[in-house]
PDB file of C-alpha atoms in Angstrom:
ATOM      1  CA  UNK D   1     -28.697 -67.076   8.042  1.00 48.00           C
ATOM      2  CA  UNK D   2     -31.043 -64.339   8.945  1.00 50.00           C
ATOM      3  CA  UNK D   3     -28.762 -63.654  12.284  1.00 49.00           C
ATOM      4  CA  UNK D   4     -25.405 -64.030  10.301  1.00 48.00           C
ATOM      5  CA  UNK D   5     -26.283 -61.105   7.539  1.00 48.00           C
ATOM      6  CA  UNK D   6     -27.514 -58.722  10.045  1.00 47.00           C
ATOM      7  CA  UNK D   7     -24.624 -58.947  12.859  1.00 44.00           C
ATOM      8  CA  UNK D   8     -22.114 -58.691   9.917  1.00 43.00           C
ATOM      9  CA  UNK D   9     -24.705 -55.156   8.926  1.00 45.00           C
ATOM     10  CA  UNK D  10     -24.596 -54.000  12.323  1.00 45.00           C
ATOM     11  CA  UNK D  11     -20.538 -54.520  12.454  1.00 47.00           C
ATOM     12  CA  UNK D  12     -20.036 -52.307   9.125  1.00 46.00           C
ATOM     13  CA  UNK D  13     -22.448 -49.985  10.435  1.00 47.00           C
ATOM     14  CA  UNK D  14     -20.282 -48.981  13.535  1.00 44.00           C
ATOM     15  CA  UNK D  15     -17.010 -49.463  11.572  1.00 51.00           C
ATOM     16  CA  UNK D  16     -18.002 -46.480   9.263  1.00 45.00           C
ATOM     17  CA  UNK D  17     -19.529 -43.627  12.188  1.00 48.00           C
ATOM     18  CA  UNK D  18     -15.776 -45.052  14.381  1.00 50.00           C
ATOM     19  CA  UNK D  19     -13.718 -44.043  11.851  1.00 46.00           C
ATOM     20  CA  UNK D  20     -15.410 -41.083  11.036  1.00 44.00           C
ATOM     21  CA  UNK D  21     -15.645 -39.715  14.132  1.00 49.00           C
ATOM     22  CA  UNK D  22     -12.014 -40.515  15.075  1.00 51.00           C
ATOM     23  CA  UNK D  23     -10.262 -39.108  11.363  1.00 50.00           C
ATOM     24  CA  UNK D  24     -12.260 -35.997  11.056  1.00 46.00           C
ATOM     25  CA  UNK D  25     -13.652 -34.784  14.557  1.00 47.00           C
ATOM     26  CA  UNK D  26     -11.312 -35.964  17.032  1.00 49.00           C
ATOM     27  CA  UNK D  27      -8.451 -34.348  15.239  1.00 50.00           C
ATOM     28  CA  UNK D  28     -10.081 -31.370  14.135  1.00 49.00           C
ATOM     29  CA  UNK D  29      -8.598 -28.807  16.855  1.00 51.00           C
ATOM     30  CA  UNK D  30      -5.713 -28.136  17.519  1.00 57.00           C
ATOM     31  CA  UNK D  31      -5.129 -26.828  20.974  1.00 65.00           C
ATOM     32  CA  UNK D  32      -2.964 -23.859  21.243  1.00 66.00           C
ATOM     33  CA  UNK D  33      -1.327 -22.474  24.542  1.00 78.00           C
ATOM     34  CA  UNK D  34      -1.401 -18.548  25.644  1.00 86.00           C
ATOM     35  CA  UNK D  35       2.624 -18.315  25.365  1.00 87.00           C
ATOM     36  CA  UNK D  36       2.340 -19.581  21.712  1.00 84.00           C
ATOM     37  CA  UNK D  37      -0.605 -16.812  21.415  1.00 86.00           C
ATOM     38  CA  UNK D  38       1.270 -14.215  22.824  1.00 90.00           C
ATOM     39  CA  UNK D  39       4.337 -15.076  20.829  1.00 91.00           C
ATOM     40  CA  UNK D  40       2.899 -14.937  17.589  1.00 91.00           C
ATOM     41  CA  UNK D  41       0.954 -12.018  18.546  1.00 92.00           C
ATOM     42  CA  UNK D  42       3.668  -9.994  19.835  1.00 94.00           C
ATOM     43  CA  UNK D  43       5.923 -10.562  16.388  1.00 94.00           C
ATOM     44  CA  UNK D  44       3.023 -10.163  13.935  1.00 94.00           C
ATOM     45  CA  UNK D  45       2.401  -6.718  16.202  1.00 95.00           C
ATOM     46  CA  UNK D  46       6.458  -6.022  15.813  1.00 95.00           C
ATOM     47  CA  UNK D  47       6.301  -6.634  12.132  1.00 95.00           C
ATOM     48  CA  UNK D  48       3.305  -4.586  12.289  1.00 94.00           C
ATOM     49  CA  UNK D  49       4.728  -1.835  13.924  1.00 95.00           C
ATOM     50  CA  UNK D  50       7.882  -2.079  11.367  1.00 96.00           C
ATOM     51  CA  UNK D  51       5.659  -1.739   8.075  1.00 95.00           C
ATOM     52  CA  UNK D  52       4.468   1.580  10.133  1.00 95.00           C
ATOM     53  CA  UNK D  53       7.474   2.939  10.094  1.00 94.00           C
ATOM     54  CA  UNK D  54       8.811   2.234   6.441  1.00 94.00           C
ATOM     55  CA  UNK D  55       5.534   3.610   5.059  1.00 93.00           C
ATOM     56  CA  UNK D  56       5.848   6.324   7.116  1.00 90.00           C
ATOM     57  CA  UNK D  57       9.491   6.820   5.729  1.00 89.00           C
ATOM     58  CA  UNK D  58       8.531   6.096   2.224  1.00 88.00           C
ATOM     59  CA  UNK D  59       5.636   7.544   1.916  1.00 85.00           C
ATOM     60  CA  UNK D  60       5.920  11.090  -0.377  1.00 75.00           C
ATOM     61  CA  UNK D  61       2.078  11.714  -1.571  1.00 68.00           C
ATOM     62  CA  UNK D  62      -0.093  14.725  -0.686  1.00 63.00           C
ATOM     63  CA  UNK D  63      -1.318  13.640   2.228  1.00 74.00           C
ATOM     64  CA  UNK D  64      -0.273  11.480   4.937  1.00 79.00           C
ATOM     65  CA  UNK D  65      -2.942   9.502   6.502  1.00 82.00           C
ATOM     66  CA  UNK D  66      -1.814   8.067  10.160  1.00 87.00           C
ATOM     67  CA  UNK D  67      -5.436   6.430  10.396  1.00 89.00           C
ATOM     68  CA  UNK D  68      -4.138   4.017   7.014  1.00 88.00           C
ATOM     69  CA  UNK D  69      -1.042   3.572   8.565  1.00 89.00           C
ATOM     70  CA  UNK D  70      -2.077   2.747  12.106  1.00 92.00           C
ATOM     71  CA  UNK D  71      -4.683   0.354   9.878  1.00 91.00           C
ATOM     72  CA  UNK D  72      -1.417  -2.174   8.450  1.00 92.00           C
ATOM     73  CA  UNK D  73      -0.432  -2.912  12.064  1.00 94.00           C
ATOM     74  CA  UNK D  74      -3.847  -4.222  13.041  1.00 92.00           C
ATOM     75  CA  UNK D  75      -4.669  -6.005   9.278  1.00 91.00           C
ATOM     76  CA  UNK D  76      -1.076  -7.971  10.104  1.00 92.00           C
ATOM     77  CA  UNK D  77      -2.548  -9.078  14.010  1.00 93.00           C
ATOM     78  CA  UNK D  78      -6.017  -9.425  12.651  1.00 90.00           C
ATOM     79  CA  UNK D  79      -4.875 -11.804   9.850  1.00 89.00           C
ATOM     80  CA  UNK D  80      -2.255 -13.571  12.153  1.00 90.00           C
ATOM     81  CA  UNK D  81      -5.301 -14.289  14.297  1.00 87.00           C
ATOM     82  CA  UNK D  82      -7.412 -15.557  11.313  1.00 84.00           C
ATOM     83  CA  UNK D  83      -4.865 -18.055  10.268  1.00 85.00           C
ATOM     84  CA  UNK D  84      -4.303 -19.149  13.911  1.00 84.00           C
ATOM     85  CA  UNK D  85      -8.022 -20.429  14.385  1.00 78.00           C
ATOM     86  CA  UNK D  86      -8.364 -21.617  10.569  1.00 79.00           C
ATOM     87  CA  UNK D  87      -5.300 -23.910  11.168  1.00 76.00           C
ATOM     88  CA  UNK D  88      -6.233 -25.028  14.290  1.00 68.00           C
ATOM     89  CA  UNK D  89      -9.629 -26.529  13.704  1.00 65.00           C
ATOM     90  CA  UNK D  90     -10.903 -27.859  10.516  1.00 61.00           C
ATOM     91  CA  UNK D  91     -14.730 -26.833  11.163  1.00 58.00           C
ATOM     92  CA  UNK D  92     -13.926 -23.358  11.914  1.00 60.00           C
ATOM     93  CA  UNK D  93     -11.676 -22.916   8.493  1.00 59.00           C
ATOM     94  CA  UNK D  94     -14.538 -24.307   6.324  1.00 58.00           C
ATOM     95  CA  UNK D  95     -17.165 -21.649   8.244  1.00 57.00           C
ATOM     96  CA  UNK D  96     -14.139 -19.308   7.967  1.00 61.00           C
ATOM     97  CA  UNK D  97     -13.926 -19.420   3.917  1.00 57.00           C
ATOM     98  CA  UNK D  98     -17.859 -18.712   3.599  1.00 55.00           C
ATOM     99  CA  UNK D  99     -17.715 -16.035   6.036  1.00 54.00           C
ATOM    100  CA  UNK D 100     -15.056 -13.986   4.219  1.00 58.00           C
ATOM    101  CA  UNK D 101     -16.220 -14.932   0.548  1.00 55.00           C
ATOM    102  CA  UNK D 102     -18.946 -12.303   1.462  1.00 51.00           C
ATOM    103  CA  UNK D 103     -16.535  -9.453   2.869  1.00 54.00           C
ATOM    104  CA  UNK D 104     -16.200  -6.400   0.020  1.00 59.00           C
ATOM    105  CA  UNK D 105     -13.791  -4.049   0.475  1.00 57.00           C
ATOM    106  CA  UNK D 106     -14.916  -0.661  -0.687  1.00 61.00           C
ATOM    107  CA  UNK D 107     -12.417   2.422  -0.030  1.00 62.00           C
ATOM    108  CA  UNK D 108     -10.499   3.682  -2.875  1.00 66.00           C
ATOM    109  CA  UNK D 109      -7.054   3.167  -3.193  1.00 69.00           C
ATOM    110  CA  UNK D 110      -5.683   6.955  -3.773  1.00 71.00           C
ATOM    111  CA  UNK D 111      -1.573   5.434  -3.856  1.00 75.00           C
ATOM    112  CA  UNK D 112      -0.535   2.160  -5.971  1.00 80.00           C
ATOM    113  CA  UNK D 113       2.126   1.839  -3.000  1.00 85.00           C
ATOM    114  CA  UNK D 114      -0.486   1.726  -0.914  1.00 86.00           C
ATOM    115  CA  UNK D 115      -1.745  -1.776  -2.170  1.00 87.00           C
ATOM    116  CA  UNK D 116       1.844  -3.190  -1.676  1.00 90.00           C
ATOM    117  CA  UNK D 117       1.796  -2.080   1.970  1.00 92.00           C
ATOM    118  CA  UNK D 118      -1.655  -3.787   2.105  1.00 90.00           C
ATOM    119  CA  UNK D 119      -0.687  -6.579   0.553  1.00 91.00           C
ATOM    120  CA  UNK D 120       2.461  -6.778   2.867  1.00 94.00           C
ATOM    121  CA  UNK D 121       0.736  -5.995   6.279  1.00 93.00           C
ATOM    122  CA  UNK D 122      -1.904  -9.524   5.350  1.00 90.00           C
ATOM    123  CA  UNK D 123       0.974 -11.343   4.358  1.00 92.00           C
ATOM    124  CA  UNK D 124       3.246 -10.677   7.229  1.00 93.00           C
ATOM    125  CA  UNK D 125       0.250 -11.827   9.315  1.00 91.00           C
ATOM    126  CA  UNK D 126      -0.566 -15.525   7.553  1.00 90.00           C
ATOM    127  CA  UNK D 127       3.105 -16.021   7.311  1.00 92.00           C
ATOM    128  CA  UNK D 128       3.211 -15.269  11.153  1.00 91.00           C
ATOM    129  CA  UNK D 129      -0.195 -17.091  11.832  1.00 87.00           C
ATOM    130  CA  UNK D 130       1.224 -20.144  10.109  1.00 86.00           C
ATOM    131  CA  UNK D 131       4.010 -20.536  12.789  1.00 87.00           C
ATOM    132  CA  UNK D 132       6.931 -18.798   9.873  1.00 90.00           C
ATOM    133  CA  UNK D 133       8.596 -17.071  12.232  1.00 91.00           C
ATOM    134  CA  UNK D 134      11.867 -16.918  10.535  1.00 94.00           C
ATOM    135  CA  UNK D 135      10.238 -16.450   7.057  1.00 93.00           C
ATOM    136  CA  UNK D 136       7.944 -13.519   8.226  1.00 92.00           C
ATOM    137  CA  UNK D 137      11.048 -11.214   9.299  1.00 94.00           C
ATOM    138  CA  UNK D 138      13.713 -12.439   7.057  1.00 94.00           C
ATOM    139  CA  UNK D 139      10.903 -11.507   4.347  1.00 94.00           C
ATOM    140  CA  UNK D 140       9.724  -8.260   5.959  1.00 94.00           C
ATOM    141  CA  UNK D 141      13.574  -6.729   5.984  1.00 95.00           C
ATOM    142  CA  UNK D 142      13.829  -7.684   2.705  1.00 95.00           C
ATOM    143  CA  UNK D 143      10.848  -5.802   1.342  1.00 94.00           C
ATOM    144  CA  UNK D 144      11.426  -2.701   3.795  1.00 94.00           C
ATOM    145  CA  UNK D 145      15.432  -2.232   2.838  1.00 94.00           C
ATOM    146  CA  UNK D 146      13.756  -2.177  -0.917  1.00 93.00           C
ATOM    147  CA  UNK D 147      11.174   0.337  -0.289  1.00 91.00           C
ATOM    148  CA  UNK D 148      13.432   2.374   1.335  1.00 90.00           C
ATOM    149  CA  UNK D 149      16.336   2.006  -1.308  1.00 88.00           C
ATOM    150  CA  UNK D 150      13.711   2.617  -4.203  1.00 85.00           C
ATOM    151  CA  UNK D 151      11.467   5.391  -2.642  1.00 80.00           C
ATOM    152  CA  UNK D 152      14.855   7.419  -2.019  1.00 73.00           C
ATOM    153  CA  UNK D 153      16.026   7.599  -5.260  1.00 58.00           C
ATOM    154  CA  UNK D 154      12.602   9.839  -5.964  1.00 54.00           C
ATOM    155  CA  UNK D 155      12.242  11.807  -2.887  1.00 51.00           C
ATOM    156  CA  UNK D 156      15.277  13.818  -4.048  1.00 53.00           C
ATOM    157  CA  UNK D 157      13.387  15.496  -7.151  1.00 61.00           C
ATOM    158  CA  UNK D 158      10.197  16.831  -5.647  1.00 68.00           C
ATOM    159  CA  UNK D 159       7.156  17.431  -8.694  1.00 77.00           C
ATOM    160  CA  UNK D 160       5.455  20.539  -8.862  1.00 82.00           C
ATOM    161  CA  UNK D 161       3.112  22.344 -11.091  1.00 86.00           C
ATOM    162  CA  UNK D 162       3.803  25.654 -12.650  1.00 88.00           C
ATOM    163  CA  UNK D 163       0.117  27.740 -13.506  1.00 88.00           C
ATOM    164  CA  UNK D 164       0.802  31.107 -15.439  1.00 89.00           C
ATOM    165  CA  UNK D 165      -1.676  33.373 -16.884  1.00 87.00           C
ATOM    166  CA  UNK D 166       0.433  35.660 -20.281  1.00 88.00           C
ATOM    167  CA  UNK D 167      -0.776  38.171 -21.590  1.00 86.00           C
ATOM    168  CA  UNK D 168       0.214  37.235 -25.250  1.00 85.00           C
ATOM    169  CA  UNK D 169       2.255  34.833 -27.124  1.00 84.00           C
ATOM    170  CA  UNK D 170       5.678  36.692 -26.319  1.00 87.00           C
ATOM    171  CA  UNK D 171       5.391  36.780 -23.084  1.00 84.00           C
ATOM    172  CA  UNK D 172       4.594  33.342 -22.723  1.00 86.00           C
ATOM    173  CA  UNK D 173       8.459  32.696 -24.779  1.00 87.00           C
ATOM    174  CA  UNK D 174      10.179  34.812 -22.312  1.00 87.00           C
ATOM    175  CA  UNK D 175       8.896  32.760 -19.875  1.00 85.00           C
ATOM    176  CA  UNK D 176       9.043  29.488 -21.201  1.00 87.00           C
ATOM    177  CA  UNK D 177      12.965  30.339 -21.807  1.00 86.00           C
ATOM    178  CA  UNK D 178      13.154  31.919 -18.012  1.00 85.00           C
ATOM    179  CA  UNK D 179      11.834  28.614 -17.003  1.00 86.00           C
ATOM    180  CA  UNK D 180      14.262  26.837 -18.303  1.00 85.00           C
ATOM    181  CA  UNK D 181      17.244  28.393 -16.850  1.00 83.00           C
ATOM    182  CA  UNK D 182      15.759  27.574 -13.079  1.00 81.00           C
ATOM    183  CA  UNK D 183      14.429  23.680 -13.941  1.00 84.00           C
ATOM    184  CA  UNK D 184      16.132  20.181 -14.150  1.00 82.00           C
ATOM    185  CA  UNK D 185      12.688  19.407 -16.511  1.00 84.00           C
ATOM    186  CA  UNK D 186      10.138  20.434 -17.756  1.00 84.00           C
ATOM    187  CA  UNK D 187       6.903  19.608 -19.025  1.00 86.00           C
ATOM    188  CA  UNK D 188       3.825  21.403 -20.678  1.00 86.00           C
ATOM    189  CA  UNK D 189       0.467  19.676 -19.622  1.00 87.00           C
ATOM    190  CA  UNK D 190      -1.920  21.942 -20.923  1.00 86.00           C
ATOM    191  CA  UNK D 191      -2.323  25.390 -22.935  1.00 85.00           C
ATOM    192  CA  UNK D 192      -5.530  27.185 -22.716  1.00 84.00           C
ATOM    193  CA  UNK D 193      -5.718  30.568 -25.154  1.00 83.00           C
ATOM    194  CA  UNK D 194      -9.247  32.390 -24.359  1.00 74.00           C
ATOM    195  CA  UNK D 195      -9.931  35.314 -25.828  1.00 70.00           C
ATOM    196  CA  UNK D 196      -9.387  38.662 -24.210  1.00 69.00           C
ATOM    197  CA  UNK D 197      -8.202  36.533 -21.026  1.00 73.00           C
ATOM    198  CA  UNK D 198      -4.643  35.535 -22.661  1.00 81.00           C
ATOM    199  CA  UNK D 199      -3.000  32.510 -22.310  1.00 85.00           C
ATOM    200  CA  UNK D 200      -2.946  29.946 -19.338  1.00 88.00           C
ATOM    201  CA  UNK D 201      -0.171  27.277 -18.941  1.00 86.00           C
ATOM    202  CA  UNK D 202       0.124  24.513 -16.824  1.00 88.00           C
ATOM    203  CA  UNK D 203       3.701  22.984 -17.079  1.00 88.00           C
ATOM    204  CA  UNK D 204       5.198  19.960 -14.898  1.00 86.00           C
ATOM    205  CA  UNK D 205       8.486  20.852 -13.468  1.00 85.00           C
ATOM    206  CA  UNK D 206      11.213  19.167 -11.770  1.00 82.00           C
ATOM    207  CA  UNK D 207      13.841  21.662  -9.801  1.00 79.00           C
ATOM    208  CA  UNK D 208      17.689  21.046  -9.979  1.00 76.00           C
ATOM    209  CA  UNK D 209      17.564  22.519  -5.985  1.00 74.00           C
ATOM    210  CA  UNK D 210      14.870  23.069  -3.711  1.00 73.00           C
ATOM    211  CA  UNK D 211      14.690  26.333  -4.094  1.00 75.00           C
ATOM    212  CA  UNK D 212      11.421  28.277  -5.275  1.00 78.00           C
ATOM    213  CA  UNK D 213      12.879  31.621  -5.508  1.00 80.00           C
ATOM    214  CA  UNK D 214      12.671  31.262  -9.619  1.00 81.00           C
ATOM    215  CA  UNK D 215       8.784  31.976  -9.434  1.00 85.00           C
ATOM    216  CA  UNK D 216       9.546  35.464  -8.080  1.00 85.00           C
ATOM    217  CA  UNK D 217      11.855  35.587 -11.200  1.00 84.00           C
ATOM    218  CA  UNK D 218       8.848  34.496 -13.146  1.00 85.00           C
ATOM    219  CA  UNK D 219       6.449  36.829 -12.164  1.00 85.00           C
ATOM    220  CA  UNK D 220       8.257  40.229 -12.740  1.00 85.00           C
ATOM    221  CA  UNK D 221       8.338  39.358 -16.758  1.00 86.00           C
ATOM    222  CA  UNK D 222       6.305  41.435 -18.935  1.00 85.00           C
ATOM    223  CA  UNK D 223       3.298  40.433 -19.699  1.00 84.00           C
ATOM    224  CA  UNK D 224       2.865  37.048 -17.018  1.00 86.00           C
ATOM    225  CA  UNK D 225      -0.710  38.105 -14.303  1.00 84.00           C
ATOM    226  CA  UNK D 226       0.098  35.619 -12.238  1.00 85.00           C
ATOM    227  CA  UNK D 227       2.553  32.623 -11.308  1.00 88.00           C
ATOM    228  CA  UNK D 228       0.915  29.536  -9.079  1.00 86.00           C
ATOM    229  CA  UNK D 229       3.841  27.071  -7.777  1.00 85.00           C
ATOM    230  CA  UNK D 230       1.602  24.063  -6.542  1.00 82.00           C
ATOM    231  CA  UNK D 231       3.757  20.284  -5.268  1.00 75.00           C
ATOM    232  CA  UNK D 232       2.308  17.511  -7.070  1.00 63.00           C
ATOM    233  CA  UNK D 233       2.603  13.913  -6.631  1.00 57.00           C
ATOM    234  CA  UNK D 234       2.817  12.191 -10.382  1.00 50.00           C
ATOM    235  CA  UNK D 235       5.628  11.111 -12.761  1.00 46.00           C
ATOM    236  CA  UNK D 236       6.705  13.667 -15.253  1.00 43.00           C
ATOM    237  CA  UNK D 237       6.545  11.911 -18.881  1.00 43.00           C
ATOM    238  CA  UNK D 238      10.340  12.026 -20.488  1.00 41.00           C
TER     239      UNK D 238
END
């Protein structure tokens, strides 16, 4: 009896580890070979190297920064290779989740476009990573002909900002009404009256052509000190 119960503990013993071992170990990696590396590496570094040049394209801030731009192609490769080893072994993509639950990512986004070409660059790279090749370019000319498409429409009517320092309250009307002859819109932002200093304006303009000659105009009224013409990236309120 003794004999009986423990052979039959001994055979449920090594049924349990057997299948264990075989369900979750033995098929936890996946083997890849260096073409399939190289493949995926070289289009996640193409689509890379396309979100490059659309931002580059679209981009219409202050200042371009080639550092964040040269930054999407390796965030697509780096993520392609992050989703290469987390699908390809199970132990690595459990390790893999802890060790980027504690990554922070601290620098300022300046541009809201900017987050879409982040967002774009990590995508491109799991889609890639995941073996979509076919999905990861379809998707990537999509959202690249749309960028371009959208970001055009804007380009044409550059912002600026329009600083003038009048003397008095007429000559600020003569050039309010000057202003309006050159302008497509027009905006005031702020009016600042100080005594003994005049009056300081800060108006939003858009131009109907890009042509700045209207701030000589400007300056030879009566009464204006001075005329600042400064570009500025925002969206004038209408």
């Amino acid at each position: 009896m003794d004999a009986t119960t423990s052979a039959v503990t001994t055979d449920q013993t090594f049924t349990f580890a057997d299948i264990f071992k075989n369900s979750f170990l033995e098929n936890a990696v996946t083997n890849f070979s260096i073409v399939d590396v190289a493949i995926t590496l070289l289009i996640s570094f193409l689509l890379g190297l396309f979100i490059y040049a659309v931002y580059k394209k679209t981009f219409n801030g202050v200042m371009y920064s080639r550092n964040f731009n040269v930054s999407l192609v390796g965030m697509a490769m780096i993520t392609t290779l992050i989703i290469m080893g987390v699908t390809s072994n199970i132990v690595l993509s459990l390790g893999m989740v802890g060790a980027l639950s504690i990554v922070r990512f601290r620098s300022a986004i300046k541009d809201p476009m900017d987050i879409i070409f982040i967002f774009w660059a990590i995508a491109a790279g799991i889609v890639s990573g995941a073996g979509q090749y076919l999905l990861a370019i379809s998707g990537s000319i999509v959202i690249g002909i749309m960028l371009i498409i959208f970001t055009s429409k804007t380009t044409n009517e550059i912002p600026y900002m329009v600083v003038v320092n009048c003397s008095n309250s007429e000559a600020e009307k003569m050039l309010l009404t000057k202003l309006v002859e050159h302008v497509k819109r027009m905006k005031i932002k702020s009016k600042a009256v100080r005594g003994g200093q005049g009056i300081e304006l800060t108006i939003e303009v858009r131009l109907r052509v890009d042509n700045t000659d209207f701030v000589n105009a400007l300056a030879a009224i009566e009464g204006v000190n001075d005329v600042v013409l400064v570009s500025y990236n925002g969206e004038l309120a209408v």
